[in-house]
Amino acid sequence: MAEDWVAAEVPLAIDYNDAPHVVMMATPDDLADFALGFSLSEAVIATPAELNSCTATTLLEGIRLSLRIPPARAQALAQRRRNLVGNSGCGVCGTQHLEDVLRHPPRVAAAIAVSEVALQRALAELEHRQPLNALTGATHAAAWARADGSLAHVREDVGRHNALDKLIGAVARAGDDVRTGFLVVTSRASYEMVQKAATVGIGFIAAISAPTALAIHLADATGITLVGFARDDGHVVYARRSTED
């Protein structure tokens, strides 16, 4: 009889200053990275230093992340409270207001120029840097690549948004400059993925699958170079930052 490995997926509740904010279905790994990355990519905080503490508590129902942020940030968050239950494949499920869904980040400060050689190196390395997916076949990955294509960080999760948030947290905790690297994801490039990347200043995204029309629009508007269908035999550029920027 052969063994079969399956990916964990548990409810993950996030509270800010004791006020419930969101419940996500996620893989319960790299929780500190997730807490920081989610807080940054959702514009709850502006800098890593504003996340004052993060405490994880395992409950019968799932895991609770209790986060402390400055009072002014908590007050601003209360004004746009969305208290949602998000599943592992959706970044906006349960959002109460259209402006929460279509939050428009500012234009990114800079976008790195990535060579085809660097992109191919990143894709090749990522194929061998997904231990959870190798065991289960059920997770997405998000990777942070240096300018030469070598991978600095990789994070996995059953949800593509969660994997990206974990990666953003890892990059922030390491103090990496987002202007000097690029993002590679194993999922499609949805609007929410581009929105999260733009919010933290990432200027180049390469997705193994396709982008959506709204993702392309947002990439154009925020000055992000967006590549889709990134494979070992080529890729498609859907949005490119102007050389005049």
Coordinates of N, CA and C in Angstrom, one line a residue:
M1 N 0.8 -1.2 0.0 CA 0.0 0.0 0.0 C 0.9 1.2 0.0
A2 N 0.6 2.2 -0.9 CA 1.5 3.4 -1.1 C 0.9 4.5 -0.2
E3 N 1.8 5.3 0.3 CA 1.4 6.5 1.1 C 1.1 7.7 0.1
D4 N 0.2 8.5 0.5 CA -0.2 9.7 -0.3 C -0.1 10.9 0.7
W5 N 0.6 11.9 0.3 CA 0.8 13.1 1.1 C -0.3 14.1 0.6
V6 N -0.9 14.8 1.5 CA -1.9 15.8 1.2 C -1.5 17.2 1.9
A7 N -1.9 18.2 1.2 CA -1.6 19.6 1.8 C -2.6 20.0 2.9
A8 N -2.1 20.6 3.9 CA -2.9 21.1 5.0 C -3.6 22.4 4.6
E9 N -4.9 22.5 5.0 CA -5.6 23.7 4.7 C -6.5 24.0 5.9
V10 N -6.2 25.1 6.7 CA -6.9 25.3 7.9 C -7.4 26.8 7.9
P11 N -8.4 27.0 8.7 CA -8.9 28.4 8.9 C -7.8 29.2 9.7
L12 N -7.5 30.4 9.1 CA -6.5 31.2 9.7 C -7.1 32.6 10.0
A13 N -7.4 32.9 11.2 CA -8.0 34.2 11.6 C -7.0 35.3 11.9
I14 N -7.2 36.5 11.4 CA -6.3 37.6 11.7 C -7.0 38.7 12.4
D15 N -6.5 39.0 13.6 CA -7.1 40.1 14.4 C -6.0 41.2 14.5
Y16 N -6.5 42.5 14.4 CA -5.6 43.6 14.6 C -6.1 44.4 15.8
N17 N -5.2 44.5 16.8 CA -5.5 45.2 18.1 C -6.8 44.6 18.7
D18 N -6.9 43.3 18.6 CA -8.0 42.6 19.3 C -9.3 42.7 18.5
A19 N -9.4 43.3 17.3 CA -10.5 43.4 16.5 C -10.4 42.4 15.3
P20 N -11.4 41.5 15.2 CA -11.4 40.5 14.1 C -11.4 41.2 12.7
H21 N -10.5 40.7 11.8 CA -10.4 41.3 10.5 C -10.8 40.4 9.4
V22 N -10.2 39.2 9.4 CA -10.4 38.3 8.2 C -10.1 36.9 8.7
V23 N -10.8 35.9 8.0 CA -10.4 34.5 8.1 C -10.1 34.0 6.8
M24 N -8.9 33.4 6.6 CA -8.4 32.9 5.4 C -8.3 31.4 5.5
M25 N -8.4 30.6 4.4 CA -8.1 29.2 4.4 C -6.7 29.1 3.9
A26 N -5.7 28.6 4.7 CA -4.3 28.6 4.3 C -3.6 27.4 4.8
T27 N -2.4 27.2 4.2 CA -1.5 26.2 4.7 C -0.7 26.8 5.9
P28 N -0.8 26.1 7.1 CA -0.3 26.7 8.3 C 1.3 26.6 8.5
D29 N 2.0 27.2 7.5 CA 3.4 27.3 7.5 C 3.8 28.8 7.3
D30 N 5.0 29.2 7.8 CA 5.5 30.5 7.6 C 4.5 31.6 8.0
L31 N 3.9 31.4 9.2 CA 2.8 32.3 9.6 C 3.3 33.7 9.9
A32 N 4.5 33.9 10.4 CA 5.0 35.2 10.7 C 5.2 36.0 9.3
D33 N 5.7 35.3 8.3 CA 5.8 35.9 7.0 C 4.4 36.3 6.5
F34 N 3.5 35.4 6.6 CA 2.1 35.6 6.1 C 1.5 36.9 6.8
A35 N 1.6 36.9 8.1 CA 1.1 38.1 8.9 C 1.6 39.4 8.4
L36 N 3.0 39.4 8.2 CA 3.6 40.7 7.8 C 3.3 41.0 6.3
G37 N 3.3 40.0 5.5 CA 3.1 40.2 4.1 C 1.7 40.6 3.8
F38 N 0.7 40.0 4.5 CA -0.7 40.3 4.3 C -0.9 41.8 4.8
S39 N -0.3 42.1 5.9 CA -0.5 43.5 6.4 C 0.1 44.5 5.5
L40 N 1.2 44.2 4.9 CA 1.8 45.2 3.9 C 1.0 45.2 2.6
S41 N 0.7 44.0 2.0 CA 0.1 44.0 0.7 C -1.4 44.5 0.7
E42 N -2.0 44.5 1.9 CA -3.4 45.0 2.0 C -3.4 46.4 2.5
A43 N -2.2 47.0 2.6 CA -2.0 48.4 3.0 C -2.6 48.7 4.4
V44 N -2.6 47.7 5.3 CA -2.9 47.9 6.7 C -1.9 48.6 7.4
I45 N -0.6 48.3 7.0 CA 0.6 49.1 7.5 C 1.4 49.5 6.4
A46 N 2.3 50.5 6.6 CA 3.1 51.0 5.5 C 4.5 50.5 5.5
T47 N 5.0 50.1 6.7 CA 6.3 49.5 6.8 C 6.3 48.3 7.8
P48 N 7.3 47.5 7.6 CA 7.4 46.3 8.5 C 7.5 46.7 10.0
A49 N 8.1 47.8 10.3 CA 8.2 48.3 11.7 C 6.9 48.6 12.3
E50 N 5.9 48.8 11.6 CA 4.5 49.1 12.1 C 3.8 47.9 12.6
L51 N 4.3 46.7 12.3 CA 3.7 45.5 12.9 C 4.5 45.2 14.2
N52 N 3.9 45.6 15.3 CA 4.6 45.6 16.6 C 4.7 44.3 17.1
S53 N 3.8 43.4 16.9 CA 3.9 42.0 17.4 C 2.9 41.1 16.7
C54 N 3.2 39.8 16.7 CA 2.4 38.8 16.1 C 2.4 37.6 17.0
T55 N 1.2 37.1 17.4 CA 1.1 36.0 18.3 C 0.2 35.0 17.6
A56 N 0.6 33.7 17.5 CA -0.2 32.7 16.9 C -0.7 31.8 18.0
T57 N -2.0 31.5 18.0 CA -2.6 30.6 18.9 C -3.4 29.5 18.2
T58 N -3.1 28.3 18.5 CA -3.7 27.2 17.8 C -5.0 26.8 18.6
L59 N -6.1 26.9 18.0 CA -7.4 26.6 18.5 C -8.0 25.3 17.9
L60 N -9.1 24.8 18.5 CA -9.7 23.6 17.9 C -10.2 23.9 16.5
E61 N -10.7 25.2 16.3 CA -11.2 25.5 15.0 C -10.2 25.9 13.9
G62 N -9.0 26.3 14.4 CA -8.0 26.7 13.4 C -6.9 27.5 14.2
I63 N -6.3 28.5 13.5 CA -5.2 29.3 14.1 C -5.6 30.7 14.1
R64 N -5.4 31.4 15.2 CA -5.6 32.8 15.3 C -4.3 33.6 15.4
L65 N -4.1 34.6 14.5 CA -3.0 35.4 14.5 C -3.4 36.8 15.1
S66 N -2.9 37.1 16.2 CA -3.2 38.4 16.9 C -2.1 39.4 16.7
L67 N -2.4 40.4 15.9 CA -1.4 41.4 15.5 C -1.6 42.7 16.2
R68 N -0.5 43.4 16.5 CA -0.6 44.7 17.1 C 0.0 45.7 16.2
I69 N -0.8 46.7 15.9 CA -0.3 47.8 15.0 C -0.6 49.1 15.6
P70 N 0.0 50.2 15.2 CA -0.2 51.5 15.8 C -1.7 51.9 15.8
P71 N -2.1 52.6 16.8 CA -3.6 52.9 17.0 C -4.1 53.7 15.7
A72 N -3.3 54.5 15.2 CA -3.8 55.3 14.0 C -4.1 54.3 12.8
R73 N -3.2 53.3 12.7 CA -3.5 52.3 11.6 C -4.7 51.5 11.9
A74 N -4.9 51.1 13.1 CA -6.1 50.4 13.5 C -7.4 51.2 13.3
Q75 N -7.3 52.5 13.6 CA -8.5 53.3 13.4 C -8.8 53.4 11.9
A76 N -7.8 53.6 11.1 CA -8.0 53.7 9.6 C -8.5 52.4 9.1
L77 N -8.1 51.3 9.6 CA -8.6 50.0 9.2 C -10.0 49.8 9.6
A78 N -10.4 50.3 10.7 CA -11.8 50.1 11.2 C -12.7 50.8 10.2
Q79 N -12.3 51.9 9.6 CA -13.1 52.7 8.7 C -13.3 51.9 7.4
R80 N -12.5 51.0 7.0 CA -12.7 50.2 5.8 C -12.8 48.7 6.1
R81 N -13.3 48.4 7.3 CA -13.4 47.1 7.8 C -14.1 46.2 6.8
R82 N -13.6 45.0 6.5 CA -14.3 44.2 5.6 C -14.7 42.8 6.2
N83 N -14.1 42.4 7.3 CA -14.5 41.2 8.0 C -15.0 40.1 7.1
L84 N -14.1 39.5 6.4 CA -14.5 38.6 5.4 C -14.0 37.2 5.7
V85 N -14.6 36.2 5.1 CA -14.1 34.8 5.1 C -13.6 34.5 3.7
G86 N -12.3 34.4 3.6 CA -11.7 34.2 2.2 C -11.3 32.7 2.1
N87 N -11.6 32.2 0.9 CA -11.1 30.8 0.7 C -9.7 30.8 0.1
S88 N -9.2 29.7 -0.2 CA -7.8 29.6 -0.6 C -7.5 30.1 -2.0
G89 N -8.6 30.3 -2.8 CA -8.4 30.7 -4.2 C -8.9 32.1 -4.5
C90 N -9.4 32.8 -3.5 CA -10.0 34.1 -3.8 C -9.5 35.2 -2.8
G91 N -9.1 36.3 -3.3 CA -8.5 37.4 -2.5 C -9.6 38.4 -2.1
V92 N -10.8 38.3 -2.6 CA -11.8 39.4 -2.3 C -13.1 38.8 -1.9
C93 N -13.2 37.5 -1.7 CA -14.5 37.0 -1.3 C -15.0 37.6 0.0
G94 N -16.2 38.0 0.0 CA -16.8 38.6 1.2 C -16.6 40.1 1.4
T95 N -15.8 40.7 0.5 CA -15.5 42.1 0.6 C -16.8 42.9 0.5
Q96 N -17.0 43.9 1.4 CA -18.3 44.5 1.5 C -18.5 45.7 0.5
H97 N -17.4 46.4 0.1 CA -17.5 47.6 -0.7 C -16.6 47.5 -1.9
L98 N -17.1 48.1 -3.0 CA -16.4 48.0 -4.3 C -15.0 48.7 -4.2
E99 N -14.9 49.7 -3.4 CA -13.6 50.4 -3.3 C -12.6 49.6 -2.6
D100 N -13.0 48.6 -1.8 CA -12.1 47.7 -1.2 C -11.5 46.7 -2.2
V101 N -12.4 46.3 -3.1 CA -11.9 45.4 -4.2 C -11.0 46.1 -5.2
L102 N -11.4 47.2 -5.6 CA -10.6 47.9 -6.7 C -9.7 49.0 -6.1
R103 N -9.1 48.7 -5.0 CA -8.1 49.6 -4.4 C -7.0 49.8 -5.4
H104 N -6.7 51.1 -5.6 CA -5.7 51.4 -6.7 C -4.4 51.8 -6.0
P105 N -3.4 51.0 -6.0 CA -2.1 51.4 -5.4 C -1.4 52.5 -6.2
P106 N -0.5 53.2 -5.6 CA 0.2 54.2 -6.4 C 1.2 53.6 -7.4
R107 N 1.7 54.3 -8.3 CA 2.6 53.8 -9.3 C 3.9 53.4 -8.6
V108 N 4.4 52.3 -9.0 CA 5.7 51.8 -8.4 C 6.8 52.7 -8.8
A109 N 7.8 52.8 -7.9 CA 8.9 53.7 -8.0 C 9.8 53.3 -9.2
A110 N 10.0 52.0 -9.4 CA 10.9 51.6 -10.4 C 10.6 50.1 -10.8
A111 N 11.0 49.8 -12.0 CA 10.8 48.4 -12.4 C 12.1 47.9 -13.0
I112 N 12.6 46.8 -12.5 CA 13.8 46.2 -13.0 C 13.7 45.7 -14.4
A113 N 14.7 45.8 -15.2 CA 14.8 45.2 -16.5 C 15.3 43.7 -16.3
V114 N 14.5 42.8 -16.7 CA 14.8 41.4 -16.5 C 15.2 40.7 -17.9
S115 N 16.3 40.1 -18.0 CA 16.7 39.5 -19.2 C 16.0 38.1 -19.4
E116 N 16.0 37.6 -20.6 CA 15.3 36.3 -20.8 C 16.1 35.2 -20.1
V117 N 17.5 35.4 -20.1 CA 18.3 34.4 -19.4 C 18.0 34.4 -17.9
A118 N 17.8 35.6 -17.3 CA 17.5 35.6 -15.8 C 16.1 35.0 -15.6
L119 N 15.1 35.3 -16.4 CA 13.8 34.7 -16.2 C 13.8 33.2 -16.4
Q120 N 14.5 32.7 -17.3 CA 14.6 31.3 -17.5 C 15.3 30.6 -16.3
R121 N 16.3 31.2 -15.8 CA 17.0 30.7 -14.6 C 16.1 30.6 -13.4
A122 N 15.3 31.7 -13.2 CA 14.4 31.7 -12.1 C 13.3 30.6 -12.3
L123 N 12.8 30.4 -13.4 CA 11.8 29.4 -13.7 C 12.4 28.0 -13.4
A124 N 13.6 27.8 -13.9 CA 14.2 26.5 -13.7 C 14.5 26.2 -12.2
E125 N 14.9 27.2 -11.5 CA 15.2 27.0 -10.1 C 13.9 26.7 -9.3
L126 N 12.8 27.5 -9.7 CA 11.6 27.4 -9.0 C 11.0 26.0 -9.1
E127 N 11.2 25.3 -10.2 CA 10.7 24.0 -10.4 C 11.2 23.0 -9.4
H128 N 12.4 23.3 -8.8 CA 13.0 22.4 -7.9 C 12.9 22.9 -6.4
R129 N 12.2 24.0 -6.2 CA 12.2 24.7 -4.9 C 10.8 24.7 -4.3
Q130 N 10.0 23.7 -4.7 CA 8.6 23.5 -4.2 C 8.4 22.2 -3.5
P131 N 8.9 22.0 -2.3 CA 8.8 20.7 -1.6 C 7.4 20.3 -1.3
L132 N 6.6 21.2 -0.9 CA 5.2 20.9 -0.6 C 4.4 20.4 -1.9
N133 N 4.6 21.1 -2.9 CA 4.0 20.7 -4.2 C 4.5 19.4 -4.7
A134 N 5.8 19.2 -4.5 CA 6.4 17.9 -5.0 C 5.7 16.7 -4.2
L135 N 5.4 16.9 -2.9 CA 4.8 15.9 -2.2 C 3.3 15.8 -2.4
T136 N 2.6 16.9 -2.6 CA 1.1 16.9 -2.7 C 0.5 17.2 -4.0
G137 N 1.2 18.0 -4.8 CA 0.7 18.5 -6.1 C -0.5 19.4 -5.9
A138 N -0.6 20.1 -4.7 CA -1.7 20.9 -4.4 C -1.5 22.3 -4.0
T139 N -0.2 22.8 -4.2 CA 0.1 24.1 -3.7 C 0.6 25.0 -4.8
H140 N 0.4 26.3 -4.6 CA 1.0 27.3 -5.4 C 2.4 27.8 -4.8
A141 N 3.2 28.4 -5.6 CA 4.4 29.0 -5.1 C 4.6 30.4 -5.6
A142 N 5.3 31.2 -4.8 CA 5.7 32.6 -5.2 C 7.1 32.7 -4.8
A143 N 7.9 33.2 -5.8 CA 9.4 33.3 -5.6 C 9.9 34.7 -5.8
W144 N 10.9 35.0 -5.1 CA 11.6 36.3 -5.2 C 13.0 36.1 -5.8
A145 N 13.2 36.6 -7.0 CA 14.4 36.4 -7.8 C 15.3 37.6 -7.8
R146 N 16.6 37.4 -7.7 CA 17.5 38.5 -7.8 C 17.6 38.8 -9.3
A147 N 18.4 39.9 -9.6 CA 18.5 40.4 -11.0 C 19.0 39.3 -11.9
D148 N 19.9 38.4 -11.4 CA 20.4 37.4 -12.3 C 19.6 36.2 -12.4
G149 N 18.4 36.2 -11.7 CA 17.5 35.1 -11.8 C 17.6 34.0 -10.7
S150 N 18.7 34.1 -9.9 CA 18.8 33.2 -8.8 C 17.7 33.6 -7.7
L151 N 17.2 32.5 -7.1 CA 16.0 32.7 -6.2 C 16.5 33.0 -4.8
A152 N 16.0 34.1 -4.2 CA 16.4 34.4 -2.8 C 15.4 33.8 -1.8
H153 N 14.1 33.8 -2.2 CA 13.0 33.3 -1.3 C 12.0 32.6 -2.1
V154 N 11.4 31.5 -1.5 CA 10.2 30.8 -2.1 C 9.3 30.5 -1.0
R155 N 8.0 30.7 -1.2 CA 7.0 30.4 -0.3 C 5.8 29.6 -1.0
E156 N 5.2 28.7 -0.3 CA 4.2 27.9 -0.9 C 2.9 27.9 0.0
D157 N 1.8 27.7 -0.7 CA 0.5 27.7 0.1 C -0.6 27.1 -0.9
V158 N -1.6 26.6 -0.3 CA -2.7 26.1 -1.1 C -3.4 27.3 -1.9
G159 N -3.3 28.5 -1.4 CA -3.8 29.6 -2.0 C -2.8 30.5 -2.7
R160 N -3.0 30.9 -3.9 CA -2.0 31.7 -4.6 C -1.7 33.1 -3.9
H161 N -2.8 33.7 -3.4 CA -2.7 34.9 -2.7 C -1.9 34.8 -1.4
N162 N -2.1 33.7 -0.7 CA -1.4 33.4 0.5 C 0.1 33.2 0.3
A163 N 0.4 32.4 -0.8 CA 1.8 32.2 -1.1 C 2.5 33.5 -1.4
L164 N 1.8 34.5 -2.1 CA 2.4 35.8 -2.4 C 2.6 36.6 -1.1
D165 N 1.6 36.6 -0.2 CA 1.7 37.3 1.0 C 2.8 36.7 1.9
K166 N 3.0 35.4 1.9 CA 4.1 34.8 2.6 C 5.4 35.3 2.1
L167 N 5.5 35.3 0.7 CA 6.7 35.8 0.1 C 7.0 37.2 0.4
I168 N 6.0 38.1 0.3 CA 6.2 39.5 0.6 C 6.7 39.7 2.0
G169 N 6.1 38.9 2.9 CA 6.6 39.0 4.3 C 8.1 38.5 4.4
A170 N 8.4 37.5 3.7 CA 9.8 37.0 3.8 C 10.8 38.0 3.2
V171 N 10.4 38.6 2.1 CA 11.3 39.7 1.5 C 11.4 40.9 2.4
A172 N 10.3 41.3 3.1 CA 10.4 42.4 4.0 C 11.2 42.1 5.2
R173 N 11.0 40.9 5.8 CA 11.8 40.5 7.0 C 13.3 40.4 6.7
A174 N 13.6 40.1 5.5 CA 15.0 40.0 5.1 C 15.6 41.4 4.7
G175 N 14.8 42.4 4.6 CA 15.2 43.7 4.3 C 15.7 43.8 2.8
D176 N 15.2 43.0 1.9 CA 15.5 43.0 0.5 C 14.9 44.3 -0.1
D177 N 15.6 44.8 -1.1 CA 15.1 46.0 -1.8 C 14.3 45.5 -3.0
V178 N 13.0 45.8 -3.0 CA 12.1 45.2 -4.1 C 12.4 45.8 -5.4
R179 N 13.2 46.9 -5.5 CA 13.6 47.5 -6.7 C 14.7 46.7 -7.5
T180 N 15.3 45.8 -6.8 CA 16.4 45.1 -7.4 C 16.1 43.6 -7.7
G181 N 14.9 43.2 -7.7 CA 14.5 41.8 -8.0 C 13.2 41.8 -8.7
F182 N 12.7 40.5 -8.9 CA 11.4 40.4 -9.5 C 10.7 39.2 -9.0
L183 N 9.4 39.1 -9.3 CA 8.4 38.2 -8.7 C 8.1 37.1 -9.8
V184 N 8.1 35.9 -9.3 CA 7.7 34.7 -10.2 C 6.6 34.0 -9.4
V185 N 5.4 33.7 -10.1 CA 4.4 33.0 -9.4 C 3.9 31.8 -10.3
T186 N 3.5 30.7 -9.7 CA 3.1 29.5 -10.4 C 1.6 29.6 -10.8
S187 N 0.9 30.6 -10.5 CA -0.5 30.7 -10.7 C -0.8 31.7 -11.9
R188 N -2.0 31.9 -12.1 CA -2.4 33.0 -13.0 C -2.1 34.4 -12.4
A189 N -2.0 35.4 -13.2 CA -1.8 36.7 -12.6 C -3.1 37.4 -12.6
S190 N -3.8 37.3 -11.5 CA -5.1 38.0 -11.3 C -4.9 39.4 -10.9
Y191 N -6.0 40.2 -10.9 CA -6.0 41.6 -10.4 C -5.4 41.7 -9.0
E192 N -5.9 40.8 -8.1 CA -5.4 40.9 -6.7 C -3.9 40.7 -6.6
M193 N -3.4 39.8 -7.4 CA -2.0 39.5 -7.3 C -1.2 40.7 -7.7
V194 N -1.6 41.4 -8.8 CA -0.9 42.6 -9.3 C -1.1 43.7 -8.2
Q195 N -2.3 43.8 -7.7 CA -2.6 44.8 -6.7 C -1.7 44.7 -5.4
K196 N -1.5 43.5 -5.0 CA -0.6 43.2 -3.8 C 0.8 43.6 -4.1
A197 N 1.3 43.2 -5.3 CA 2.6 43.5 -5.7 C 2.9 44.9 -5.8
A198 N 1.9 45.6 -6.5 CA 2.1 47.1 -6.6 C 2.1 47.8 -5.3
T199 N 1.3 47.3 -4.4 CA 1.2 48.0 -3.1 C 2.5 48.0 -2.3
V200 N 3.3 47.0 -2.5 CA 4.6 46.9 -1.8 C 5.8 47.4 -2.8
G201 N 5.5 47.8 -4.0 CA 6.5 48.4 -4.9 C 7.2 47.4 -5.8
I202 N 6.7 46.2 -6.0 CA 7.3 45.3 -6.9 C 7.0 45.7 -8.3
G203 N 8.0 45.8 -9.2 CA 7.8 46.3 -10.5 C 7.8 45.4 -11.7
F204 N 8.1 44.1 -11.4 CA 8.1 43.1 -12.5 C 7.5 41.8 -11.9
I205 N 6.5 41.3 -12.7 CA 5.8 40.0 -12.3 C 5.9 39.1 -13.5
A206 N 6.3 37.8 -13.2 CA 6.2 36.8 -14.2 C 5.3 35.7 -13.7
A207 N 4.3 35.4 -14.4 CA 3.4 34.3 -14.0 C 3.5 33.1 -15.0
I208 N 3.4 31.9 -14.5 CA 3.5 30.8 -15.3 C 2.2 30.6 -16.1
S209 N 1.1 31.1 -15.6 CA -0.2 31.0 -16.3 C -0.5 32.4 -16.9
A210 N -1.8 32.5 -17.2 CA -2.2 33.8 -17.9 C -2.6 34.9 -17.0
P211 N -2.6 36.1 -17.4 CA -3.1 37.2 -16.6 C -4.6 37.5 -17.0
T212 N -5.3 38.2 -16.2 CA -6.6 38.6 -16.5 C -6.6 40.0 -17.1
A213 N -7.7 40.4 -17.8 CA -7.7 41.8 -18.4 C -7.5 42.9 -17.3
L214 N -8.2 42.7 -16.2 CA -8.0 43.7 -15.1 C -6.6 43.8 -14.6
A215 N -6.0 42.6 -14.5 CA -4.6 42.6 -14.0 C -3.7 43.4 -15.0
I216 N -3.9 43.2 -16.3 CA -3.1 43.9 -17.3 C -3.4 45.4 -17.2
H217 N -4.6 45.8 -17.0 CA -5.0 47.2 -16.8 C -4.2 47.8 -15.6
L218 N -4.3 47.1 -14.5 CA -3.6 47.6 -13.3 C -2.1 47.7 -13.4
A219 N -1.5 46.7 -14.1 CA -0.1 46.7 -14.3 C 0.3 47.9 -15.2
D220 N -0.5 48.2 -16.2 CA -0.2 49.4 -17.0 C -0.3 50.6 -16.2
A221 N -1.3 50.7 -15.3 CA -1.6 51.9 -14.6 C -0.5 52.2 -13.5
T222 N 0.0 51.1 -13.0 CA 1.0 51.2 -11.9 C 2.4 51.1 -12.3
G223 N 2.7 50.9 -13.6 CA 4.0 50.9 -14.1 C 4.7 49.6 -13.9
I224 N 4.0 48.5 -13.8 CA 4.5 47.1 -13.6 C 4.7 46.4 -14.9
T225 N 5.8 45.8 -15.1 CA 6.0 44.9 -16.3 C 5.4 43.6 -15.9
L226 N 4.4 43.1 -16.7 CA 3.7 41.9 -16.5 C 3.9 40.9 -17.6
V227 N 4.5 39.7 -17.2 CA 4.7 38.6 -18.1 C 3.8 37.4 -17.8
G228 N 3.2 36.9 -18.8 CA 2.4 35.7 -18.6 C 2.9 34.5 -19.4
F229 N 2.4 33.3 -19.1 CA 2.8 32.1 -19.8 C 4.3 32.0 -19.8
A230 N 4.9 32.3 -18.7 CA 6.4 32.1 -18.6 C 6.8 30.7 -18.5
R231 N 7.3 30.2 -19.6 CA 7.7 28.7 -19.7 C 9.1 28.6 -20.2
D232 N 9.6 27.4 -20.2 CA 11.0 27.2 -20.7 C 11.1 27.4 -22.2
D233 N 10.0 27.5 -22.9 CA 10.1 27.8 -24.4 C 9.6 29.2 -24.8
G234 N 9.4 30.1 -23.8 CA 9.1 31.4 -24.1 C 8.1 32.0 -23.1
H235 N 7.7 33.2 -23.4 CA 6.8 34.0 -22.6 C 6.1 35.1 -23.4
V236 N 5.0 35.7 -22.7 CA 4.3 36.7 -23.4 C 4.3 38.0 -22.5
V237 N 4.7 39.1 -23.0 CA 4.7 40.4 -22.3 C 3.4 41.1 -22.5
Y238 N 2.6 41.3 -21.4 CA 1.3 41.9 -21.5 C 1.3 43.3 -21.1
A239 N 2.2 43.7 -20.3 CA 2.4 45.1 -19.9 C 3.8 45.4 -19.7
R240 N 4.3 46.6 -20.2 CA 5.7 46.9 -20.0 C 5.9 48.3 -19.6
R241 N 6.7 48.6 -18.6 CA 6.9 49.9 -18.1 C 7.6 50.8 -19.2
S242 N 7.1 52.0 -19.4 CA 7.7 52.8 -20.3 C 9.2 53.2 -20.0
T243 N 10.0 53.2 -20.9 CA 11.4 53.6 -20.7 C 11.6 55.1 -20.3
E244 N 10.5 55.9 -20.5 CA 10.5 57.3 -20.1 C 10.2 57.5 -18.7
D245 N 9.7 56.4 -17.9 CA 9.4 56.6 -16.5 C 10.7 56.7 -15.7

